Short mmCIF file of C-alpha atoms in Angstrom, two decimals:
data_model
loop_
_atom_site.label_atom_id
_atom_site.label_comp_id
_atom_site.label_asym_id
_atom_site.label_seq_id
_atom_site.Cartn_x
_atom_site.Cartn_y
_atom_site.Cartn_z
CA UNK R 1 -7.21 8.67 -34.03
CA UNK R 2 -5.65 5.82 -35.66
CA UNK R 3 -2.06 4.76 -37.44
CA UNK R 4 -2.42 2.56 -40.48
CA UNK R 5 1.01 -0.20 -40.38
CA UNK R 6 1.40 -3.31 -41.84
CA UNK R 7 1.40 -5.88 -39.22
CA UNK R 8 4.14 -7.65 -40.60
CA UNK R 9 6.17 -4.93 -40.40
CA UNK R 10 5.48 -4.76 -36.25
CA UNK R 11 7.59 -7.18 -34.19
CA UNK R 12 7.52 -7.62 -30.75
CA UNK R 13 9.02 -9.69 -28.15
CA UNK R 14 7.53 -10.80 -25.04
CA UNK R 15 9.90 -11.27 -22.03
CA UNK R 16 9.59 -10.68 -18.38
CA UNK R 17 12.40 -9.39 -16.61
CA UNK R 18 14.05 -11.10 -12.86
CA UNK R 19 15.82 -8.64 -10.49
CA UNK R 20 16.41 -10.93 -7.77
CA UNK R 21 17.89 -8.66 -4.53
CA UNK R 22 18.20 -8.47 -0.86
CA UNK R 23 17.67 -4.89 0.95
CA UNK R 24 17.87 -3.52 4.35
CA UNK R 25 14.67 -3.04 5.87
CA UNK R 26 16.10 -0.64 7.98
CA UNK R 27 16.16 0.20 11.55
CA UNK R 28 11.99 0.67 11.83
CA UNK R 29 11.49 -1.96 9.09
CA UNK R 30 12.96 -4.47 11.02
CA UNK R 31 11.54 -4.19 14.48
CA UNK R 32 8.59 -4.37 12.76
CA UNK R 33 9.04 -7.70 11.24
CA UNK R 34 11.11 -9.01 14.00
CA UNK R 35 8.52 -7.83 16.33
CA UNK R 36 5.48 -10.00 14.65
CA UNK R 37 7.72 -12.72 14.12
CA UNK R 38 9.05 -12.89 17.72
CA UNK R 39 6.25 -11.65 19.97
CA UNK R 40 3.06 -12.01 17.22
CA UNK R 41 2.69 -8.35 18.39
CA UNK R 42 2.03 -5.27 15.37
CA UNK R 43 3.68 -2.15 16.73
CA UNK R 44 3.70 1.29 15.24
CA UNK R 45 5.29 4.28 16.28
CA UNK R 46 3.30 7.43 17.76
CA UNK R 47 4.41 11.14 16.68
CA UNK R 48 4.55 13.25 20.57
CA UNK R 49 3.56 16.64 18.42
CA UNK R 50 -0.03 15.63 16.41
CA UNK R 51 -0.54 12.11 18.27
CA UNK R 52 -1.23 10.40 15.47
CA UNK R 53 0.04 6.85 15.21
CA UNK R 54 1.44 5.54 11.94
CA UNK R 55 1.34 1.93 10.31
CA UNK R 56 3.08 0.23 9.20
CA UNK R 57 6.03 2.41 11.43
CA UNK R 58 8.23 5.14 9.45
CA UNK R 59 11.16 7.19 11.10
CA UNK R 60 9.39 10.82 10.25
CA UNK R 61 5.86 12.11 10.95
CA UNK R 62 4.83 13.38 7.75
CA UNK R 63 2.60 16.20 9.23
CA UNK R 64 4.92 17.12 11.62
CA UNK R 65 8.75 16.23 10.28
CA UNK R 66 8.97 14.65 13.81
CA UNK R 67 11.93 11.91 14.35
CA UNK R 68 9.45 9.43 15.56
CA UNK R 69 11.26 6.21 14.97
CA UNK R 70 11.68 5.45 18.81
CA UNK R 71 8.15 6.01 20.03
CA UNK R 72 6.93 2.43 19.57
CA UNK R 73 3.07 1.39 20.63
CA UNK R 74 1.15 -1.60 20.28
CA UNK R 75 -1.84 -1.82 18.25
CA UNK R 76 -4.77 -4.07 18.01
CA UNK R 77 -4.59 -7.30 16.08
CA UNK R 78 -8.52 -6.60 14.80
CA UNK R 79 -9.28 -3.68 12.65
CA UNK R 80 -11.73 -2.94 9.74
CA UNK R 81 -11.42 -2.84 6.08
CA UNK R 82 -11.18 0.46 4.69
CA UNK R 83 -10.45 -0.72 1.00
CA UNK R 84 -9.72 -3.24 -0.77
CA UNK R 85 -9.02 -4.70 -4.76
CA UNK R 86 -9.31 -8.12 -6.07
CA UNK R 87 -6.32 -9.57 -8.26
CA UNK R 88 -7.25 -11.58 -10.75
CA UNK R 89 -3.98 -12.93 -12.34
CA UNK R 90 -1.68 -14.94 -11.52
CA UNK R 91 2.49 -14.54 -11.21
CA UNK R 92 5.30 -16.56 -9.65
CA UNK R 93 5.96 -12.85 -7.57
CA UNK R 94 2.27 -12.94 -5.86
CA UNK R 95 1.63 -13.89 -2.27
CA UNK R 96 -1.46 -16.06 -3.62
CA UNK R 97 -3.16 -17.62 -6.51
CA UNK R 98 -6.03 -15.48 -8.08
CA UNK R 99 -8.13 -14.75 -7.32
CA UNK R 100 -7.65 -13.46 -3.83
CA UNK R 101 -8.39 -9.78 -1.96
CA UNK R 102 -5.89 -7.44 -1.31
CA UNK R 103 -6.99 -5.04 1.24
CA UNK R 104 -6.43 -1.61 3.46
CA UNK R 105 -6.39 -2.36 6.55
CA UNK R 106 -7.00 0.39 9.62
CA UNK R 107 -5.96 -1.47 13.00
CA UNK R 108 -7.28 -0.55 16.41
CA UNK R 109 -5.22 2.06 18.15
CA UNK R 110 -3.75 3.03 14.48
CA UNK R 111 -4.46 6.40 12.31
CA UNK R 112 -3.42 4.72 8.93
CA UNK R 113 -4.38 1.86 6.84
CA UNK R 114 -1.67 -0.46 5.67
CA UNK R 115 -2.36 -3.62 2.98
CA UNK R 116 -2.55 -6.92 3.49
CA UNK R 117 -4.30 -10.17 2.51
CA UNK R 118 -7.91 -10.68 3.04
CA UNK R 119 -8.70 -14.68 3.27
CA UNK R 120 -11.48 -16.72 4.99
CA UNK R 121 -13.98 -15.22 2.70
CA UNK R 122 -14.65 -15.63 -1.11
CA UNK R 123 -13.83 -12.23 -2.95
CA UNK R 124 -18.08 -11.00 -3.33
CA UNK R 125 -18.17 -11.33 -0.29
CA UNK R 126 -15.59 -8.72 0.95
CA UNK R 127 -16.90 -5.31 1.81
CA UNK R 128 -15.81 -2.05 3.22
CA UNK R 129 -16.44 -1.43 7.45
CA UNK R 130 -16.15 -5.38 7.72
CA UNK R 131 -14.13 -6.60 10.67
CA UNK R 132 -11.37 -8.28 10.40
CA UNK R 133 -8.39 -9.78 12.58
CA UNK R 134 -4.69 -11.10 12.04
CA UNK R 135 -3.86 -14.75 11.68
CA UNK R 136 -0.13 -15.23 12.34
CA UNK R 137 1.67 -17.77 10.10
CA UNK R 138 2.77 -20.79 11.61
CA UNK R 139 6.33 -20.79 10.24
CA UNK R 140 8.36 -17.63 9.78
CA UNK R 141 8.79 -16.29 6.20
CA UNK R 142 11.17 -13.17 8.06
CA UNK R 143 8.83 -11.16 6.24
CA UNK R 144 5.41 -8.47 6.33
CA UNK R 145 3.78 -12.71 5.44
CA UNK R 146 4.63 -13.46 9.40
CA UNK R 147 1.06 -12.03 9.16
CA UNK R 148 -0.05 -14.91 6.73
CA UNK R 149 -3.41 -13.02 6.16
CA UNK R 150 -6.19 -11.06 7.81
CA UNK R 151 -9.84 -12.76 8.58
CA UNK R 152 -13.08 -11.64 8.83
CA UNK R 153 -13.67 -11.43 12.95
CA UNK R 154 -14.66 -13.89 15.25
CA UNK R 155 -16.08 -11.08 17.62
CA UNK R 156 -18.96 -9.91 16.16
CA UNK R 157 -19.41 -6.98 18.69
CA UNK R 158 -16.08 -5.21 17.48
CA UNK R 159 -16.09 -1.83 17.28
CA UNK R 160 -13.08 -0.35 16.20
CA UNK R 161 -14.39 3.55 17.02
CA UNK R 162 -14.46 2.88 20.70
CA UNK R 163 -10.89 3.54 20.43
CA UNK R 164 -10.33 6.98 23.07
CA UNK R 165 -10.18 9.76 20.60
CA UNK R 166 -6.66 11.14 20.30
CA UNK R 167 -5.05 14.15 22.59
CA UNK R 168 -5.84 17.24 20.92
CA UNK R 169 -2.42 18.68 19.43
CA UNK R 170 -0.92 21.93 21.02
CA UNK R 171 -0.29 24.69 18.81
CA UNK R 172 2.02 23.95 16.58
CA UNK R 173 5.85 25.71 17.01
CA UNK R 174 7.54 26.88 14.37
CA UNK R 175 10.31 24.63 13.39
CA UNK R 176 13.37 24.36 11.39
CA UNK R 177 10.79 22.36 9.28
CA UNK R 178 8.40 24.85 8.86
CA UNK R 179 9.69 26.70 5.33
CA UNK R 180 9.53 22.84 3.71
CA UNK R 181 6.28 22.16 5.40
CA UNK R 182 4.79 26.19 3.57
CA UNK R 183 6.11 25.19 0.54
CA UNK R 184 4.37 21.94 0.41
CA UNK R 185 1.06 23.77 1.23
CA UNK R 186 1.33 26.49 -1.20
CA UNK R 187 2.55 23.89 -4.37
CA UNK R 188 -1.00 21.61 -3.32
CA UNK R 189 -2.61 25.04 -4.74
CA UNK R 190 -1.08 25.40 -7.91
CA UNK R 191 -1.78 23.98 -11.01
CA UNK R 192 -0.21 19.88 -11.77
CA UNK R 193 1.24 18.18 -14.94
CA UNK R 194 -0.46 15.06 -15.21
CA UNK R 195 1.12 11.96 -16.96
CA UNK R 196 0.61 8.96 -18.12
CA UNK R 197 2.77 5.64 -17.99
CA UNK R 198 1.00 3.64 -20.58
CA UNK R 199 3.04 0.62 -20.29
CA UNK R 200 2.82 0.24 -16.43
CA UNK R 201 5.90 -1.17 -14.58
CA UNK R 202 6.94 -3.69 -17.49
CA UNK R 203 3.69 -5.39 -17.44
CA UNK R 204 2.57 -7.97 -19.82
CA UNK R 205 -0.82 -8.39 -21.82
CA UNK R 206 -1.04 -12.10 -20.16
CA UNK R 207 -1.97 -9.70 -16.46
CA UNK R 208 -3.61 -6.76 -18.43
CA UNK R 209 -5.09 -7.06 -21.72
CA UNK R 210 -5.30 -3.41 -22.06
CA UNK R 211 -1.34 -3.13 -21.92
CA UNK R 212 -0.45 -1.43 -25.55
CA UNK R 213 2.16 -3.22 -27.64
CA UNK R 214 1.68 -2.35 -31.25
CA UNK R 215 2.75 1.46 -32.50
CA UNK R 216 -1.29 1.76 -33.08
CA UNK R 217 -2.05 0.66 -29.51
CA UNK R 218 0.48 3.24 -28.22
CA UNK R 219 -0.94 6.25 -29.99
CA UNK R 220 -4.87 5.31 -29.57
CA UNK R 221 -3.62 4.72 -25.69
CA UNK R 222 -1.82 8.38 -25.59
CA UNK R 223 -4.89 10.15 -27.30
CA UNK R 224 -7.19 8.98 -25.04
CA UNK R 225 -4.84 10.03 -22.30
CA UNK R 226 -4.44 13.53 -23.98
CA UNK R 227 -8.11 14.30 -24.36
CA UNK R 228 -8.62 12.75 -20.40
CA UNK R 229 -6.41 15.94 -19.49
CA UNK R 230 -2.28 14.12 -19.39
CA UNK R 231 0.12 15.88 -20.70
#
């Protein structure tokens, strides 16, 4: 499918927008940071109900509905590499100049992955299951960057599955929770409305070729979203 225009007729601008802000981290948010700045520790927080342990830390379990935000526990500072992306452009924004590897990150003594820089290593050489361990920044940022970036481990002989297996759950109770918690099961079963955001979050063709400007772009973009099953 295709739209004939005149190209002179088509004008576009190219901009970038700056929201400059400060936001409360919160109550969890910032014994998290405060925590790796002041003791180099990572903490997460532990739900009492499914024993799973959560990072980075959030005030509800989200199996469980749980208030967990007081049950803090240390993790390990080495962990493995679940996933990971390369970025490949640059911005004033980003943490690092491209190229450089942006990975998920499973700690010891955690149940889920958070993301965080991958250095030491050149991006080929990155890999899923590869070991990896925190390198605290030397001067405080106040920020998740108190971890300047994770490294590929010095400990060859890490194995992050020796970790004891966690306490197996009791039956769960019915809670106040529990019509919210049905609800979410039984909508996972029916059918979805898939859509598509073709423009991204205001990106710009310098990061993404692909990004459609022109009135042509935007409706080859939306068939091809249409006959891959959006809406």
């Amino acid at each position: 499918m295709s739209l004939d225009y005149d190209k002179k007729d088509c004008f576009t601008v190219d901009g970038k927008l700056a929201l400059p802000y400060t936001y409360f981290a919160g109550r969890v948010g910032s014994k998290f940071i405060t925590t790796i700045r002041d003791q180099k520790k990572i903490m997460g927080v532990k739900c009492n109900k499914c024993k799973k342990v959560f990072l980075p830390p959030r005030q509800t379990c989200e199996c469980c509905m749980e208030d967990i935000r007081n049950n803090w526990v240390e993790v390990g500072n080495t962990g493995e590499v679940v996933n990971f992306t390369v970025v490949r452009y640059n911005d004033g924004h980003l943490p690092r100049k491209a190229p450089y590897i942006l990975a998920l990150i499973k700690l010891e003594g955690a149940d889920t992955p958070f993301a965080h820089i991958l250095d030491g290593l050149k991006p080929e050489e990155a890999a899923i299951g590869m070991k990896v361990e925190a390198v605290f920044a030397k001067e405080t940022t106040n920020t998740i960057l108190d971890i300047d970036h994770f490294a590929p481990s010095k400990t060859k002989k890490l194995q992050v599955s020796k970790r004891a297996p966690a306490e197996k759950a009791p039956a769960a109770a019915k809670t106040k929770y529990q019509p919210e918690l049905d609800e979410r099961r039984k909508a996972m079963s029916k059918k979805v409305i898939i859509t598509a955001a073709l423009t991204g979050a205001a990106t710009m063709k310098t990061q993404n070729p692909a990004v459609p400007y022109t009135p042509q772009e935007f409706a080859e973009d939306a068939y091809k979203c249409y006959k891959a099953g959006a809406a």
